[in-house]
Coordinates of C-alpha atoms and ligand atoms in Angstrom, one line a residue:
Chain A
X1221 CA 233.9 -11.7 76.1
X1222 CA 230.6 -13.0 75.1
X1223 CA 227.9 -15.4 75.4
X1224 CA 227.2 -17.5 72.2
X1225 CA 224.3 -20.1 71.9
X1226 CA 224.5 -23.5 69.8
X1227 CA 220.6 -23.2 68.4
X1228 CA 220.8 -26.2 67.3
X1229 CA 221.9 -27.6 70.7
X1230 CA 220.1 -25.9 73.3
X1231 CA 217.4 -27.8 75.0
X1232 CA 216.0 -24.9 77.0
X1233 CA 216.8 -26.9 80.1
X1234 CA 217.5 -23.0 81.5
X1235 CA 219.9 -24.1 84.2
X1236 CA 222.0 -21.3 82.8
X1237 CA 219.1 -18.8 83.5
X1238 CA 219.6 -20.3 87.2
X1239 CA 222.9 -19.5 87.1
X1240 CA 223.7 -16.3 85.8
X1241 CA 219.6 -14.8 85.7
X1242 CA 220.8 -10.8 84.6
X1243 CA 222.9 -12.5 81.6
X1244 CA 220.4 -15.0 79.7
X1245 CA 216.9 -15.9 79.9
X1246 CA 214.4 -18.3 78.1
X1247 CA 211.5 -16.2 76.6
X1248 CA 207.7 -17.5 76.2
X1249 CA 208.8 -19.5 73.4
X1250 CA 211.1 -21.6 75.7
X1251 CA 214.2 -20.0 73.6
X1252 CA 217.1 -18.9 75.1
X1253 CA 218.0 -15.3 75.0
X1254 CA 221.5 -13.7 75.7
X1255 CA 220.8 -10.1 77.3
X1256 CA 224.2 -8.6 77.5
X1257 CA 226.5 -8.3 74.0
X1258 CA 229.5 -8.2 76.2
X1259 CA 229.8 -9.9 79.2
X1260 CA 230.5 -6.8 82.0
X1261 CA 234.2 -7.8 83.9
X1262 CA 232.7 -8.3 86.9
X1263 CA 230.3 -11.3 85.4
X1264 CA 232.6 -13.1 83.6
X1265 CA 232.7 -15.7 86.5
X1266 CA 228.9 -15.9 86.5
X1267 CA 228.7 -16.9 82.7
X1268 CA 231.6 -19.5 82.9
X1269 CA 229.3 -21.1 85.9
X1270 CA 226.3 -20.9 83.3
X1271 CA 228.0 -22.1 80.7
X1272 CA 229.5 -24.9 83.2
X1273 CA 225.9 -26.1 84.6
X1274 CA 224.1 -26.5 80.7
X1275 CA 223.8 -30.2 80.1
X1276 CA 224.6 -30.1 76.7
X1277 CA 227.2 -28.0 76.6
X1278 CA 225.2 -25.5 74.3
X1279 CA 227.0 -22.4 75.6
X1280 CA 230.4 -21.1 74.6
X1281 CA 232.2 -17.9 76.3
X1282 CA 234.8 -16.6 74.4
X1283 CA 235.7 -13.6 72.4
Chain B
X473 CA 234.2 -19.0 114.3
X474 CA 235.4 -22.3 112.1
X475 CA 239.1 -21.4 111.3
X476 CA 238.7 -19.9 107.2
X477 CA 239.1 -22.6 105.2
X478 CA 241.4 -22.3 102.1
X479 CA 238.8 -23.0 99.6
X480 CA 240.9 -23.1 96.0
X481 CA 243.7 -25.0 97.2
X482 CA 241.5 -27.7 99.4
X483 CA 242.5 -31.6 98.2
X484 CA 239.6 -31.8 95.1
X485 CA 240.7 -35.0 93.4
X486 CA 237.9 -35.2 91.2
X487 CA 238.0 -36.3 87.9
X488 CA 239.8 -39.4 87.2
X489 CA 240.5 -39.4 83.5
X490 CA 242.8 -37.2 82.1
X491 CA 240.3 -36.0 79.7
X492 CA 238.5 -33.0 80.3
X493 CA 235.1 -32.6 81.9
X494 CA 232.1 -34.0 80.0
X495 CA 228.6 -33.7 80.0
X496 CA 227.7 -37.1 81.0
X497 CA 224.3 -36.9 80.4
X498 CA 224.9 -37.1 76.6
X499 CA 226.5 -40.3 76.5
X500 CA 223.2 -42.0 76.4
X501 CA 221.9 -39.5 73.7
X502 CA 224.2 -37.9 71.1
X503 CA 227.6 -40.1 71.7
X504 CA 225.3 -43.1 71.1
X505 CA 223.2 -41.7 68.1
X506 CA 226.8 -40.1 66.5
X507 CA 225.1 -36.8 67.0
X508 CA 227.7 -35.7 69.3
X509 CA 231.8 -36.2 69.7
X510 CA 234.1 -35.7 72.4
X511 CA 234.5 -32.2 71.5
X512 CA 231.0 -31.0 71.5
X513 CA 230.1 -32.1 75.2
X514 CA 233.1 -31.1 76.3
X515 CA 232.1 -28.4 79.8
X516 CA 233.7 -24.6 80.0
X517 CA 236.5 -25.3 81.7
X518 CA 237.0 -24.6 85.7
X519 CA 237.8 -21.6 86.7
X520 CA 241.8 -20.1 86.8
X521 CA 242.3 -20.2 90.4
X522 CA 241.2 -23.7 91.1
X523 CA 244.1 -26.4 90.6
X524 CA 243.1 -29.3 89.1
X525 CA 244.8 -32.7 89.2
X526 CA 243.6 -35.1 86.5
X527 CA 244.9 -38.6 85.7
X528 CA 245.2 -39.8 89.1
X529 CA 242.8 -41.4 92.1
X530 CA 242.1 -40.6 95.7
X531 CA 243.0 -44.0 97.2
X532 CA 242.4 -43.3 100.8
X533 CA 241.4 -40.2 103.3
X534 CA 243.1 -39.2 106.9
X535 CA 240.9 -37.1 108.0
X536 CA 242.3 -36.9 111.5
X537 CA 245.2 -35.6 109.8
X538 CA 243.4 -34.1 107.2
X539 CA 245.2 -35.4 104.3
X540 CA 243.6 -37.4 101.2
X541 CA 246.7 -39.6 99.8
X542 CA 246.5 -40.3 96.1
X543 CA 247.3 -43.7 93.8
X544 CA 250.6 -41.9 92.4
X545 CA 251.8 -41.7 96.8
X546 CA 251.4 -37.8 96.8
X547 CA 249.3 -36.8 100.0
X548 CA 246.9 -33.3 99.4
X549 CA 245.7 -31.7 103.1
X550 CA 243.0 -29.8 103.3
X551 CA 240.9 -27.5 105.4
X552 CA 237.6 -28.5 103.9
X553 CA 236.7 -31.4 101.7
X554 CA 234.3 -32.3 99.1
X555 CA 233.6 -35.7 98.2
X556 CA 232.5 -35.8 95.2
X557 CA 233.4 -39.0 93.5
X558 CA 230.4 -39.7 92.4
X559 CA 229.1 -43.2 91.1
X560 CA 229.8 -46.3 88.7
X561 CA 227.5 -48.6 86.9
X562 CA 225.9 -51.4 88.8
X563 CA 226.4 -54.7 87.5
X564 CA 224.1 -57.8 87.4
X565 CA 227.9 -59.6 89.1
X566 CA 227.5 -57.1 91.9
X567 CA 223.8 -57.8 92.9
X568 CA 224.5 -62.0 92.5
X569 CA 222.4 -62.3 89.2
X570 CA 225.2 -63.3 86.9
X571 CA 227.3 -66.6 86.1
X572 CA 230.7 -66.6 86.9
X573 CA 233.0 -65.1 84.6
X574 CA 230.2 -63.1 83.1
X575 CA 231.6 -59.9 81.1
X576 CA 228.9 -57.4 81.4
X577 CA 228.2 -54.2 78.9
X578 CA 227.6 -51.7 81.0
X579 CA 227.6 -47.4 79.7
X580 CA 228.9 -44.8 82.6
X581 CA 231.8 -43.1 80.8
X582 CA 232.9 -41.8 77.7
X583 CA 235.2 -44.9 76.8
X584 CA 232.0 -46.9 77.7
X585 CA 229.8 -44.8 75.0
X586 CA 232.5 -44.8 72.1
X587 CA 232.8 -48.5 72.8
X588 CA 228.9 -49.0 73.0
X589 CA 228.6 -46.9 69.6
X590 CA 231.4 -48.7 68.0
X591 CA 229.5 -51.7 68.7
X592 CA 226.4 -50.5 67.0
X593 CA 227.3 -50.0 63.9
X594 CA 227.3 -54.2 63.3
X595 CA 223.8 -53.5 64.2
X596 CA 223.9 -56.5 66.6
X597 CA 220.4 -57.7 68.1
X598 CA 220.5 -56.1 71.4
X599 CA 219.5 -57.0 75.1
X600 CA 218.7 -54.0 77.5
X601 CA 218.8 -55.0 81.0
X602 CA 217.1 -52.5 83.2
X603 CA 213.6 -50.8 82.3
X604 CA 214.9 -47.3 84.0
X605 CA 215.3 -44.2 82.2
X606 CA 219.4 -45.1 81.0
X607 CA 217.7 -48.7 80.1
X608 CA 215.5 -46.9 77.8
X609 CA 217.8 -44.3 76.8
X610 CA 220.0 -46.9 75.6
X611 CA 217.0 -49.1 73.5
X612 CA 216.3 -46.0 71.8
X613 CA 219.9 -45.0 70.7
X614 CA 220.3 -48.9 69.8
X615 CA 216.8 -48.8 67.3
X616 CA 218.5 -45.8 65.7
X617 CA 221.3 -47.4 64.7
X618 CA 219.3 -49.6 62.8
X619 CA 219.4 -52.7 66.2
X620 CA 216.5 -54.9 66.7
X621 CA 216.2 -54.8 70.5
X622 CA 214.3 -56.5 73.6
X623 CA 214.3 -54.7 77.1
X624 CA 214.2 -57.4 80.2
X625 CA 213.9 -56.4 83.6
X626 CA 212.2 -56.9 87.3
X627 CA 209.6 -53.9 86.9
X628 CA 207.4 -52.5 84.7
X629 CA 209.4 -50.5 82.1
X630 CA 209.8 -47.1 83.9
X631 CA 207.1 -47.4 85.9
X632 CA 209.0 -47.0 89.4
X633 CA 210.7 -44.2 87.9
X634 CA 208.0 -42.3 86.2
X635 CA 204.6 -43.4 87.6
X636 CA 201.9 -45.6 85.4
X637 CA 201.0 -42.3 83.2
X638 CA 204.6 -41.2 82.1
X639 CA 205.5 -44.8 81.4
X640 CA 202.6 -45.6 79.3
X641 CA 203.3 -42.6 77.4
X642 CA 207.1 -43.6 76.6
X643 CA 206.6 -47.3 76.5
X644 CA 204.2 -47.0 74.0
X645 CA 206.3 -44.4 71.8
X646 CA 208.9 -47.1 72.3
X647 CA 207.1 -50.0 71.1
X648 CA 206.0 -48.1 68.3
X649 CA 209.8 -48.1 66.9
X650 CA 209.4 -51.9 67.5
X651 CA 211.2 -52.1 71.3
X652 CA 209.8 -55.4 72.9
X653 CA 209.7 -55.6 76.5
X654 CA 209.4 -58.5 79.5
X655 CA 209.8 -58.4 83.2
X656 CA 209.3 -60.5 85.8
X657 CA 209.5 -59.9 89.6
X658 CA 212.2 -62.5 90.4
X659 CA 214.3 -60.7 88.3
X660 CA 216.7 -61.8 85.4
X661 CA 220.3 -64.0 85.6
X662 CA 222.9 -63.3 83.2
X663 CA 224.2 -66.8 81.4
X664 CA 227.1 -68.5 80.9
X665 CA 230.8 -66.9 81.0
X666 CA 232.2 -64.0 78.7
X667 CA 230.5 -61.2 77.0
X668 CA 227.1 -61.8 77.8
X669 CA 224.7 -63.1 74.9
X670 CA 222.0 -65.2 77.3
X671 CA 219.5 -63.8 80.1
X672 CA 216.9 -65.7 82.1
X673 CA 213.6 -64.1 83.1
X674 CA 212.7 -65.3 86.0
X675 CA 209.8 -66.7 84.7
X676 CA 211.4 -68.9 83.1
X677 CA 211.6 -67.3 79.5
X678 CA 215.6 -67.3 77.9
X679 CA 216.5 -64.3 75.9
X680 CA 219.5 -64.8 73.7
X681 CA 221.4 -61.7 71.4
X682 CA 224.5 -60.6 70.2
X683 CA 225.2 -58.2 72.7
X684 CA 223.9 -57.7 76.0
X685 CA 223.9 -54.0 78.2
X686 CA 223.4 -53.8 81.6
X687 CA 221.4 -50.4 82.8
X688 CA 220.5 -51.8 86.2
X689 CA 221.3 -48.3 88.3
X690 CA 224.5 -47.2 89.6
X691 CA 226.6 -47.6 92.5
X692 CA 228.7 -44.9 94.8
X693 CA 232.0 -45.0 94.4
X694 CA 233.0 -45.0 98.1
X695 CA 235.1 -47.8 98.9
X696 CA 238.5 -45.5 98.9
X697 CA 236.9 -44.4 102.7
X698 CA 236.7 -47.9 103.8
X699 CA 239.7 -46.9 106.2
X700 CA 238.8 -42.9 107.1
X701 CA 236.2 -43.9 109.8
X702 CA 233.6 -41.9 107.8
X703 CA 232.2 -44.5 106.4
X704 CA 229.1 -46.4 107.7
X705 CA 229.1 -50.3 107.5
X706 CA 226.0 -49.8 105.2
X707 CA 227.2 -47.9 102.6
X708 CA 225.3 -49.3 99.6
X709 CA 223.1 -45.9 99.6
X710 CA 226.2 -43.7 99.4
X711 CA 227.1 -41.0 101.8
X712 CA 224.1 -39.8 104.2
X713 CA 224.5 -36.0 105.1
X714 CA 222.3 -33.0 106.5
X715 CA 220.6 -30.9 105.1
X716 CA 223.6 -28.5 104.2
X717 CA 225.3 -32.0 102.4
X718 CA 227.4 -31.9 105.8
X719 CA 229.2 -35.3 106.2
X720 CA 231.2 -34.3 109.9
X721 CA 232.7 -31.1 110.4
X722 CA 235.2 -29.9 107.7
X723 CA 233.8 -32.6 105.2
X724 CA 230.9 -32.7 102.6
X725 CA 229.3 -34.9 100.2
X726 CA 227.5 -33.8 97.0
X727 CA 226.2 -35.8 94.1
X728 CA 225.7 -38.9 92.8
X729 CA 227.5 -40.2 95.7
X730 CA 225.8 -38.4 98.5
X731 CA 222.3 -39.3 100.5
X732 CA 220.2 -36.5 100.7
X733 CA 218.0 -36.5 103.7
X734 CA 214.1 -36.1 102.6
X735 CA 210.4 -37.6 103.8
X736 CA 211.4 -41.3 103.1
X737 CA 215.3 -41.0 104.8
X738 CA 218.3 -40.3 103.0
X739 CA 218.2 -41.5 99.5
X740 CA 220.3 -40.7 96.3
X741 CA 219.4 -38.7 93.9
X742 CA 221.5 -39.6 90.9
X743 CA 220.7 -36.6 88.3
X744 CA 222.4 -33.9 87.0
X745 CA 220.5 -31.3 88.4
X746 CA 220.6 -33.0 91.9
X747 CA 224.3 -33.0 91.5
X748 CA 224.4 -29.1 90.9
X749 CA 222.1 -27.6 93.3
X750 CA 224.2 -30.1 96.0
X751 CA 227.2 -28.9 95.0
X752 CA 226.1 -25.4 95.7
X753 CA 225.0 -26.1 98.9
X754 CA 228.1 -28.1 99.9
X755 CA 230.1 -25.1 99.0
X756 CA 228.7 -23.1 100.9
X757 CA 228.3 -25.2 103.7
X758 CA 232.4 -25.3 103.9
X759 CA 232.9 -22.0 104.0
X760 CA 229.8 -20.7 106.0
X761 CA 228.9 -21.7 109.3
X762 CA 225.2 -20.2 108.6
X763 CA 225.1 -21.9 104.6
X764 CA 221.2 -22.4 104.2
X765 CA 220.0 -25.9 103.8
X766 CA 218.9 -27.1 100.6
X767 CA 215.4 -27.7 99.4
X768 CA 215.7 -29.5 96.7
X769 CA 213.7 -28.3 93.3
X770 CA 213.5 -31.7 91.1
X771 CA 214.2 -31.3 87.5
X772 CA 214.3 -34.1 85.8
X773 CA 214.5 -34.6 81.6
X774 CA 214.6 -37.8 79.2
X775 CA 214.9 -37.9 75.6
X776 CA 214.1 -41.1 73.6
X777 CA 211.6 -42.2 70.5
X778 CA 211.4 -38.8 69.7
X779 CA 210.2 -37.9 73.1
X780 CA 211.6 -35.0 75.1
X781 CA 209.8 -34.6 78.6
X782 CA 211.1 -32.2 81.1
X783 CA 209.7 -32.9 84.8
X784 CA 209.8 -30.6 87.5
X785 CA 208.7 -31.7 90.8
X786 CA 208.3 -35.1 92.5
X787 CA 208.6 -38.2 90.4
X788 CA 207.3 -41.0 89.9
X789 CA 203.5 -39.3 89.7
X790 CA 200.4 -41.3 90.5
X791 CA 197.3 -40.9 88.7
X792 CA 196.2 -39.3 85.6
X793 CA 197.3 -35.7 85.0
X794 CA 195.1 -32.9 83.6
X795 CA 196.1 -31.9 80.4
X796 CA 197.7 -28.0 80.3
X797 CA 197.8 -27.5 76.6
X798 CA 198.5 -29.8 73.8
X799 CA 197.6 -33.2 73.5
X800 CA 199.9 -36.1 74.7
X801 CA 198.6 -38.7 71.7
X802 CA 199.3 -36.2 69.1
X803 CA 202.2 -34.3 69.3
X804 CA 203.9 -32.0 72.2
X805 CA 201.8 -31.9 75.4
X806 CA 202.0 -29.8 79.4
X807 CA 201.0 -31.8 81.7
X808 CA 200.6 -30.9 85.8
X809 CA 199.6 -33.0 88.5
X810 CA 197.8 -30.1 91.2
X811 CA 201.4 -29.2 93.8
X812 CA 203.3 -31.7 93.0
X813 CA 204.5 -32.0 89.3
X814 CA 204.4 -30.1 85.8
X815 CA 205.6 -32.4 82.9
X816 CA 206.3 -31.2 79.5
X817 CA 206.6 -33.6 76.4
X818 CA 208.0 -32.2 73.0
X819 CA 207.2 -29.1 74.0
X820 CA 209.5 -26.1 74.5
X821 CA 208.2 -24.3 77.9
X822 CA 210.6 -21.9 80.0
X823 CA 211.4 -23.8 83.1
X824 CA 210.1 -21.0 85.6
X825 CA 206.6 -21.8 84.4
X826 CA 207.4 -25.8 84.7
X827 CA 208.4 -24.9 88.1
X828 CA 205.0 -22.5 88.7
X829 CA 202.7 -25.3 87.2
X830 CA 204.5 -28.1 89.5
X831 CA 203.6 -25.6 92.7
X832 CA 200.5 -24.4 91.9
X833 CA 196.8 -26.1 93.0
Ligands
FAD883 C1 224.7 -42.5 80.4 C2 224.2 -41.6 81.4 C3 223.1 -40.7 81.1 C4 222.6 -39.9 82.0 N1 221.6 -39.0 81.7 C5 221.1 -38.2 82.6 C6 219.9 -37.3 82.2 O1 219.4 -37.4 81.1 N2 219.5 -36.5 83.2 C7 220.0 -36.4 84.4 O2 219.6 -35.6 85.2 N3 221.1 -37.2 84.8 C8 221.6 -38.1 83.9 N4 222.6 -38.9 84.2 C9 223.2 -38.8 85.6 C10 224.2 -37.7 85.7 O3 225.2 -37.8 84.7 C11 224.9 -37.8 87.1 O4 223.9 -37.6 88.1 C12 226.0 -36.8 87.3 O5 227.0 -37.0 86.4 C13 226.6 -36.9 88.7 O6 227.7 -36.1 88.9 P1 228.8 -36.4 90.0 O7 229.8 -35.3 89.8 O8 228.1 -36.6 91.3 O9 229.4 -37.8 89.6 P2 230.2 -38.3 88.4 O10 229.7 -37.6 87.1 O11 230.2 -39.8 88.4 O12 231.7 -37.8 88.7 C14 232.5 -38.3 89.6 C15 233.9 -38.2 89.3 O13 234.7 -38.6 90.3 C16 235.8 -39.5 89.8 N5 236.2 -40.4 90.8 C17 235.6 -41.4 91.3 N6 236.3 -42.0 92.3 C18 237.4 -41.3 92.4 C19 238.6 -41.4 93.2 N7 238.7 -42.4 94.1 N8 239.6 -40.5 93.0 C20 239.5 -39.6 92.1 N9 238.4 -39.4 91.3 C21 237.4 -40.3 91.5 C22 235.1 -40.1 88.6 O14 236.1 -40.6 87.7 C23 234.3 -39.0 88.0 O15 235.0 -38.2 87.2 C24 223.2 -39.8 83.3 C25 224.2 -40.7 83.7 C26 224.7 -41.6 82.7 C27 225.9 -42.5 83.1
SF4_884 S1 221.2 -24.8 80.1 FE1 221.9 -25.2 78.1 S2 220.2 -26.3 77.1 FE2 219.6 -25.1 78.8 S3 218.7 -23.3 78.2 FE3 220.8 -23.0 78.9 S4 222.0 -23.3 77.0 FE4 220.0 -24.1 76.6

């Protein structure tokens, strides 16, 4: 599983950084950076709850 | 020890519409401006191990016998309970301000938005009713499409919402796209019976268009407690919990529905954010005897006439603020007013530091 970003969508609100902190973060430039390639098993649950929380719906979790 | 509650199968009639879960939020801004479908707002879905029931409406609540009994006859029990049914738009009917028979525009849902956009495209001159942020929201989406539109109201546009500085900054922007703006005190009254064309200002100025929206705030959708004894006779400002979004034992409230305790008593906080960081806490709250309350962190965003301000902090903000970086008449600007508020306009800024500049001196 992964973590993909709509660029063109994202806000940098960075409620998912509230969410799920060890998985993405917004850097100085106020973009949003994915840390992990593959979501670790035991995360899963924390990305779908970031994904979940972004306003805009800019995050998608899938394969 | 409270007995263990079974969280995933507790009653959690939420969502209404059979549709899935939408960012609302966007219904103001991309459903409107056709930058957005149904599809692209569309939230991750909920978790595998919580069963949802969609289509159907908590009519009433037991909670002596701990059952919530639903519009199709089915009653759900429950251990703990999460009232969450948030709120529907206000209407200028509801407050006394309309003619009888008055049918009011109003934009809370999806249908309301495809509806509202549909409408749009006829480019009909428009009537905002309601200088708040959706009021605006809405007179910006309506100028794109091409509309020619007047916002009427009781206050200043956005200034009880923002503070004099913020509002300044947005009213002007909206002017510049040619947005004209009255208010009056006494208020407005909606004229005449059908889909509304004619408003009175109190003042005694008549504004007439070809379609009229009302933005004037929302109410909570609370009425299915009228018979569960948790409902106070003054209900207008939705639920009033703790500080953990407690309700009475076993039951919480979080949302658009719910009262938050703070300085100036319980009071709604109708925002997404609000919404979240509740929810978290009336989770927790059910399942935890020793949940920690909540301290609310205010995050607050608009976007309209090409403005994108992110607040964190208290809003509305008295006085002038000093100027961070950038320049507010010319382009992206961060603003801060010393421990209370960091605003950013147009300008991309990670939230932590929003949220440092808000605290610091
Ligand atoms: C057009 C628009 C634009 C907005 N823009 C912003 C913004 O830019 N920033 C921001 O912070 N906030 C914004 N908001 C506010 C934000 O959308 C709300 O604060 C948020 O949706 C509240 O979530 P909630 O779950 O408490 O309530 P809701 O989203 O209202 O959800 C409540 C759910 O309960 C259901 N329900 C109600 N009664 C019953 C019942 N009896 N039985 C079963 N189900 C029931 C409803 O159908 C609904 O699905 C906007 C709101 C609107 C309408
Ligand atoms: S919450 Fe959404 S808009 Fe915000 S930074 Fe994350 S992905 Fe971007």
């Amino acid at each position: 599983m992964k973590i993909t970003v709509d660029r063109d969508r994202c806000e940098g609100y960075g409620l998912c950084e509230e969410r799920a902190p060890r998985l993405v973060h917004l850097d100085d430039d106020g973009e949003l950076v994915v840390d992990v390639d593959e979501i670790p098993a035991e995360r899963v649950a924390e990305a779908q709850d970031a994904a979940r929380v972004c306003p805009v719906a800019a995050l998608r979790i899938g394969a | 020890m409270p007995a263990a509650p079974r969280p995933h199968r507790a009653a959690h009639p939420r969502r209404r519409g059979a549709a899935r879960a939408y960012s609302r939020p966007a219904l103001s801004k991309g459903i409107l401006t056709g930058a957005d479908d149904a599809s692209t707002i569309r939230l991750a879905p909920l978790p595998a191990d919580v069963a949802q029931r969609t289509g159907v409406a908590a009519v009433s609540l037991d909670h002596g016998r701990r059952e919530v009994l639903l519009d199709d006859g089915e009653r759900v029990g429950y251990d703990g309970l999460v009232l969450a049914t948030g709120a529907r738009a206000a209407t200028l009917t509801d407050i006394g301000s309309a003619d009888p028979g008055a049918v009011e525009t109003v934009l809370r849902d999806l249908d309301d938005a495809r509806a509202l956009a549909g409408r749009l495209v006829t480019r009909p001159r428009v009537l905002v009713v309601g200088g708040g942020v959706l009021g605006t929201e809405v007179a910006s989406a309506c100028v794109a499409a091409g509309c020619e539109v007047t916002v009427v109201g009781r206050d200043a546009p956005l200034l009880p919402q923002l503070g004099a500085h913020l509002a300044d900054v947005v009213v002007a922007a909206a002017r510049r796209h040619g947005v004209r703006f009255a208010h009056h005190e006494g208020g407005v009254r909606l004229r005449g019976a059908g889909p509304a064309t004619t408003v009175d200002l109190a003042d005694g100025r008549r504004f007439e268009a070809d379609l009229v929206i009302t933005a004037i705030g929302c109410r909570p959708n609370v009425e299915w407690l009228a018979g569960s004894g948790l409902l106070p006779a003054r209900h207008r400002g939705g639920l009033a919990v703790d500080d953990r979004c407690r309700l009475v034992p076993g039951v919480v409230a979080a949302g658009d529905v719910a009262a938050f305790p703070g300085p100036t008593g319980h009071r709604r906080s109708p925002l997404w954010t609000s919404a979240i960081e509740q929810a978290g806490t009336a989770a927790a709250a059910l399942l935890r005897a020793d949940a920690a309350p909540l301290v609310p962190r205010p995050y607050f965003w608009t976007e309209q006439f090409g403005l994108a301000l992110k607040a964190c902090g208290a809003l509305p903000v008295a006085g002038p603020p000093a100027v961070v970086d950038g320049d507010p008449d010319v382009g992206g600007a961060l603003l801060r007013w010393p421990e209370t508020t960091a605003v950013s306009i147009n300008q991309r800024v990670p939230i932590a530091r929003l949220r440092a500049l808000a605290l610091a001196g």
